[in-house]
Amino acid sequence: MILYPAIDLKDGQCVRLYKGDMAKATVFGDDPAEQARAFVEKGAEWLHLVDLNGAFAGAPVNGGAVDAILAAVDVPAQLGGGIRDMATIEGWLAKGLARVILGTVAVENPDLVRQAARAFPGQVAVGIDARNGRVATKGWAEETDIEVTELARQFEDAGVAAIIYTDINRDGAMQGPNVEATAALARAVSIPVIASGGVSRLADLVALRDCGAKLDGAISGRALYDGKLDLAEAMAVLRG
């Protein structure tokens, strides 16, 4: 399993939200590039970036911060938030992102996901964000009646690189991940699944690692910023 340190971008700053609420943002730094360097110096092999403003706007907003991160580090990075057309996908990948994450558009225009996955093999992931088992879109502001596994199975043969599954009620809440739901999703599809939301201590990573389903990785943000999770120690646990 790969540990993905998260850098969530709001108004050019590194923040963490509480359960996806933009009004409940904690600022952890004004220099996203420096934060990226700090994670890499501690051994991070990947970075998980989110353009929070972009997720609500439906188009990239924190492009400058993302550009600065890409210029500052040489590890691969994946980005989600506001990526809803082929031009934006092409533009981000041309700038050096290793992977784009398509969330809202996976619900509203699944054919675009399939088209992008064919055009850019290994560089397109689907972000499935759920509240109480139902998919949410547009920065988690709109809820649908679509179940997580129902959406995931639509892309079973599309060639997407991974599914990033976030339990919104756990995100930023430091209450532990939804291991059961994450494992159930991983068992339901052959696409690699990355767990997101609530990873706050080593025991959470161990639970995901030993959940009985093969997970490709886990994302953690607030716990790394708060010092409740040591990046190097966590990576060693996941390798074990």
CSV table of C-alpha atoms in Angstrom, one decimal:
chain,number,residue,atom,x,y,z
A,1,MET,CA,0.0,0.0,0.0
A,2,ILE,CA,1.1,3.5,-0.8
A,3,LEU,CA,0.6,6.4,1.7
A,4,TYR,CA,-0.5,9.6,-0.1
A,5,PRO,CA,0.0,12.7,2.0
A,6,ALA,CA,-2.8,15.1,1.1
A,7,ILE,CA,-2.4,18.8,0.3
A,8,ASP,CA,-5.8,20.4,0.1
A,9,LEU,CA,-5.7,23.8,-1.6
A,10,LYS,CA,-8.1,26.7,-0.7
A,11,ASP,CA,-7.3,30.2,-1.8
A,12,GLY,CA,-3.7,29.2,-2.4
A,13,GLN,CA,-3.3,27.9,1.2
A,14,CYS,CA,-2.9,24.3,2.6
A,15,VAL,CA,-6.0,23.6,4.5
A,16,ARG,CA,-8.1,20.7,5.9
A,17,LEU,CA,-11.9,20.7,6.0
A,18,TYR,CA,-14.1,19.1,8.6
A,19,LYS,CA,-16.4,16.6,6.8
A,20,GLY,CA,-16.1,18.6,3.5
A,21,ASP,CA,-17.4,21.9,4.9
A,22,MET,CA,-15.6,24.8,3.3
A,23,ALA,CA,-16.7,27.0,6.2
A,24,LYS,CA,-14.8,24.8,8.6
A,25,ALA,CA,-11.4,25.0,7.1
A,26,THR,CA,-8.2,24.9,9.2
A,27,VAL,CA,-5.2,26.6,7.5
A,28,PHE,CA,-2.0,24.6,8.0
A,29,GLY,CA,0.3,26.7,5.8
A,30,ASP,CA,0.6,29.5,3.2
A,31,ASP,CA,3.2,27.8,1.1
A,32,PRO,CA,1.9,24.6,-0.6
A,33,ALA,CA,5.2,24.0,-2.4
A,34,GLU,CA,7.2,24.1,0.9
A,35,GLN,CA,4.7,21.6,2.4
A,36,ALA,CA,5.2,19.3,-0.6
A,37,ARG,CA,8.9,19.5,-0.1
A,38,ALA,CA,8.5,18.7,3.6
A,39,PHE,CA,6.5,15.6,2.8
A,40,VAL,CA,9.0,14.4,0.2
A,41,GLU,CA,11.9,15.0,2.6
A,42,LYS,CA,10.2,12.7,5.0
A,43,GLY,CA,10.0,10.0,2.4
A,44,ALA,CA,6.7,10.5,0.6
A,45,GLU,CA,6.6,8.7,-2.7
A,46,TRP,CA,3.4,10.2,-4.0
A,47,LEU,CA,1.3,13.4,-3.2
A,48,HIS,CA,-2.5,13.7,-3.3
A,49,LEU,CA,-3.6,17.2,-4.3
A,50,VAL,CA,-7.1,18.7,-4.1
A,51,ASP,CA,-8.2,22.0,-5.6
A,52,LEU,CA,-11.1,22.7,-3.2
A,53,ASN,CA,-12.1,25.9,-4.8
A,54,GLY,CA,-12.0,24.2,-8.2
A,55,ALA,CA,-14.4,21.5,-7.0
A,56,PHE,CA,-17.0,24.1,-6.3
A,57,ALA,CA,-16.3,26.3,-9.3
A,58,GLY,CA,-16.2,23.4,-11.7
A,59,ALA,CA,-12.9,24.6,-13.1
A,60,PRO,CA,-9.3,24.9,-11.9
A,61,VAL,CA,-8.8,27.7,-9.3
A,62,ASN,CA,-5.6,26.9,-7.5
A,63,GLY,CA,-3.5,26.3,-10.6
A,64,GLY,CA,-0.6,28.5,-9.3
A,65,ALA,CA,-0.2,26.5,-6.2
A,66,VAL,CA,-0.3,23.2,-8.1
A,67,ASP,CA,2.3,24.5,-10.5
A,68,ALA,CA,4.5,25.5,-7.6
A,69,ILE,CA,4.2,22.1,-6.1
A,70,LEU,CA,5.1,20.4,-9.4
A,71,ALA,CA,8.2,22.6,-9.7
A,72,ALA,CA,9.3,21.9,-6.2
A,73,VAL,CA,9.3,18.1,-6.0
A,74,ASP,CA,10.1,15.2,-8.3
A,75,VAL,CA,7.7,12.6,-6.9
A,76,PRO,CA,4.4,11.8,-8.8
A,77,ALA,CA,1.3,13.7,-7.8
A,78,GLN,CA,-2.4,13.2,-8.4
A,79,LEU,CA,-4.9,16.0,-8.5
A,80,GLY,CA,-8.7,16.2,-8.1
A,81,GLY,CA,-11.1,19.1,-8.0
A,82,GLY,CA,-12.8,21.0,-10.9
A,83,ILE,CA,-11.5,18.7,-13.7
A,84,ARG,CA,-14.6,18.3,-15.9
A,85,ASP,CA,-13.5,18.4,-19.5
A,86,MET,CA,-10.9,16.9,-21.8
A,87,ALA,CA,-9.1,20.2,-22.3
A,88,THR,CA,-8.5,20.5,-18.5
A,89,ILE,CA,-7.4,16.9,-18.3
A,90,GLU,CA,-4.9,17.4,-21.1
A,91,GLY,CA,-3.7,20.6,-19.6
A,92,TRP,CA,-3.0,19.2,-16.2
A,93,LEU,CA,-1.2,16.1,-17.5
A,94,ALA,CA,0.9,18.3,-19.9
A,95,LYS,CA,2.1,20.2,-16.8
A,96,GLY,CA,3.5,17.1,-15.3
A,97,LEU,CA,0.8,15.6,-13.1
A,98,ALA,CA,1.0,11.9,-12.9
A,99,ARG,CA,-2.7,11.4,-12.5
A,100,VAL,CA,-5.9,13.4,-12.6
A,101,ILE,CA,-8.9,12.4,-10.5
A,102,LEU,CA,-12.4,12.7,-12.0
A,103,GLY,CA,-15.2,12.9,-9.5
A,104,THR,CA,-18.3,14.9,-10.4
A,105,VAL,CA,-17.9,14.2,-14.1
A,106,ALA,CA,-17.8,10.5,-13.4
A,107,VAL,CA,-21.5,10.9,-12.4
A,108,GLU,CA,-22.5,13.5,-14.9
A,109,ASN,CA,-20.5,12.4,-17.9
A,110,PRO,CA,-19.1,8.9,-17.5
A,111,ASP,CA,-18.3,8.7,-21.2
A,112,LEU,CA,-15.7,11.4,-20.7
A,113,VAL,CA,-14.0,9.3,-18.0
A,114,ARG,CA,-13.8,6.3,-20.5
A,115,GLN,CA,-12.5,8.6,-23.3
A,116,ALA,CA,-9.8,10.1,-21.0
A,117,ALA,CA,-8.8,6.7,-19.7
A,118,ARG,CA,-8.3,5.4,-23.2
A,119,ALA,CA,-6.4,8.6,-24.2
A,120,PHE,CA,-4.2,8.6,-21.1
A,121,PRO,CA,-3.6,5.1,-19.9
A,122,GLY,CA,-2.7,4.9,-16.2
A,123,GLN,CA,-3.2,8.6,-15.7
A,124,VAL,CA,-7.0,8.8,-15.0
A,125,ALA,CA,-8.5,7.9,-11.7
A,126,VAL,CA,-12.1,8.1,-10.5
A,127,GLY,CA,-12.9,9.9,-7.2
A,128,ILE,CA,-16.0,8.5,-5.5
A,129,ASP,CA,-17.0,10.6,-2.5
A,130,ALA,CA,-19.9,9.3,-0.4
A,131,ARG,CA,-22.0,10.3,2.5
A,132,ASN,CA,-23.9,7.4,4.1
A,133,GLY,CA,-23.2,5.2,1.1
A,134,ARG,CA,-24.5,7.6,-1.5
A,135,VAL,CA,-22.3,9.5,-4.0
A,136,ALA,CA,-21.9,13.2,-3.5
A,137,THR,CA,-20.7,15.6,-6.2
A,138,LYS,CA,-19.7,19.3,-6.8
A,139,GLY,CA,-17.3,19.5,-3.9
A,140,TRP,CA,-19.6,17.2,-1.9
A,141,ALA,CA,-22.3,19.9,-1.9
A,142,GLU,CA,-24.8,17.8,-3.9
A,143,GLU,CA,-25.9,14.3,-3.0
A,144,THR,CA,-27.2,11.7,-5.4
A,145,ASP,CA,-29.1,8.5,-5.0
A,146,ILE,CA,-26.3,6.5,-6.6
A,147,GLU,CA,-24.6,3.8,-4.5
A,148,VAL,CA,-20.8,3.7,-4.4
A,149,THR,CA,-20.4,0.2,-5.8
A,150,GLU,CA,-23.0,1.0,-8.5
A,151,LEU,CA,-20.9,3.9,-9.8
A,152,ALA,CA,-17.6,2.0,-9.4
A,153,ARG,CA,-18.8,-0.9,-11.5
A,154,GLN,CA,-19.6,1.4,-14.4
A,155,PHE,CA,-15.8,1.8,-14.9
A,156,GLU,CA,-14.8,-1.8,-14.5
A,157,ASP,CA,-13.6,-2.2,-18.0
A,158,ALA,CA,-12.8,1.5,-18.7
A,159,GLY,CA,-9.1,1.3,-17.9
A,160,VAL,CA,-9.1,3.7,-15.0
A,161,ALA,CA,-5.9,3.6,-12.9
A,162,ALA,CA,-7.6,3.7,-9.5
A,163,ILE,CA,-10.7,4.6,-7.5
A,164,ILE,CA,-10.2,7.1,-4.7
A,165,TYR,CA,-12.9,6.4,-2.2
A,166,THR,CA,-13.7,9.0,0.4
A,167,ASP,CA,-16.2,8.6,3.3
A,168,ILE,CA,-17.2,12.3,3.7
A,169,ASN,CA,-18.4,11.8,7.3
A,170,ARG,CA,-14.9,10.6,8.3
A,171,ASP,CA,-12.9,13.2,6.3
A,172,GLY,CA,-11.0,15.6,8.6
A,173,ALA,CA,-12.9,14.3,11.6
A,174,MET,CA,-10.0,12.2,13.0
A,175,GLN,CA,-12.4,9.4,13.8
A,176,GLY,CA,-10.8,6.6,11.7
A,177,PRO,CA,-11.6,5.4,8.2
A,178,ASN,CA,-14.7,3.5,7.1
A,179,VAL,CA,-12.8,0.2,6.8
A,180,GLU,CA,-15.8,-1.9,6.2
A,181,ALA,CA,-17.2,0.2,3.3
A,182,THR,CA,-13.7,0.6,1.8
A,183,ALA,CA,-13.1,-3.2,1.9
A,184,ALA,CA,-16.5,-3.9,0.4
A,185,LEU,CA,-15.8,-1.6,-2.5
A,186,ALA,CA,-12.4,-3.2,-3.1
A,187,ARG,CA,-14.0,-6.6,-3.2
A,188,ALA,CA,-16.7,-5.5,-5.6
A,189,VAL,CA,-14.4,-4.3,-8.3
A,190,SER,CA,-11.0,-5.2,-9.9
A,191,ILE,CA,-9.9,-1.6,-10.1
A,192,PRO,CA,-7.3,-0.6,-7.5
A,193,VAL,CA,-8.9,1.2,-4.5
A,194,ILE,CA,-7.3,4.0,-2.5
A,195,ALA,CA,-8.8,4.8,0.9
A,196,SER,CA,-9.5,8.4,2.0
A,197,GLY,CA,-11.1,10.0,4.9
A,198,GLY,CA,-10.4,9.6,8.6
A,199,VAL,CA,-6.9,8.1,8.6
A,200,SER,CA,-5.6,9.5,11.9
A,201,ARG,CA,-3.3,7.0,13.5
A,202,LEU,CA,-1.1,4.0,12.8
A,203,ALA,CA,-3.9,1.6,13.9
A,204,ASP,CA,-6.1,3.0,11.1
A,205,LEU,CA,-3.5,2.1,8.5
A,206,VAL,CA,-3.0,-1.3,9.9
A,207,ALA,CA,-6.8,-1.9,9.8
A,208,LEU,CA,-6.9,-0.9,6.2
A,209,ARG,CA,-3.8,-3.0,5.3
A,210,ASP,CA,-5.4,-6.1,7.0
A,211,CYS,CA,-9.0,-5.5,6.0
A,212,GLY,CA,-9.2,-8.7,3.9
A,213,ALA,CA,-9.3,-6.9,0.6
A,214,LYS,CA,-6.4,-5.6,-1.5
A,215,LEU,CA,-6.1,-1.8,-1.2
A,216,ASP,CA,-3.7,0.1,-3.4
A,217,GLY,CA,-3.1,2.9,-0.9
A,218,ALA,CA,-4.4,5.3,1.7
A,219,ILE,CA,-4.6,9.1,1.9
A,220,SER,CA,-4.0,11.1,5.1
A,221,GLY,CA,-3.9,14.8,5.7
A,222,ARG,CA,-4.8,16.3,9.0
A,223,ALA,CA,-3.1,13.6,11.1
A,224,LEU,CA,0.2,14.3,9.3
A,225,TYR,CA,-0.2,18.1,9.8
A,226,ASP,CA,-1.1,17.6,13.5
A,227,GLY,CA,1.8,15.2,14.1
A,228,LYS,CA,-0.5,12.4,15.2
A,229,LEU,CA,0.8,10.3,12.4
A,230,ASP,CA,4.5,10.1,11.5
A,231,LEU,CA,5.0,9.8,7.8
A,232,ALA,CA,8.1,7.6,7.8
A,233,GLU,CA,6.7,5.2,10.5
A,234,ALA,CA,3.4,5.0,8.6
A,235,MET,CA,5.1,4.1,5.4
A,236,ALA,CA,7.1,1.4,7.1
A,237,VAL,CA,3.8,-0.1,8.5
A,238,LEU,CA,2.2,-0.2,5.1
A,239,ARG,CA,5.2,-1.8,3.5
A,240,GLY,CA,4.9,-4.5,6.2
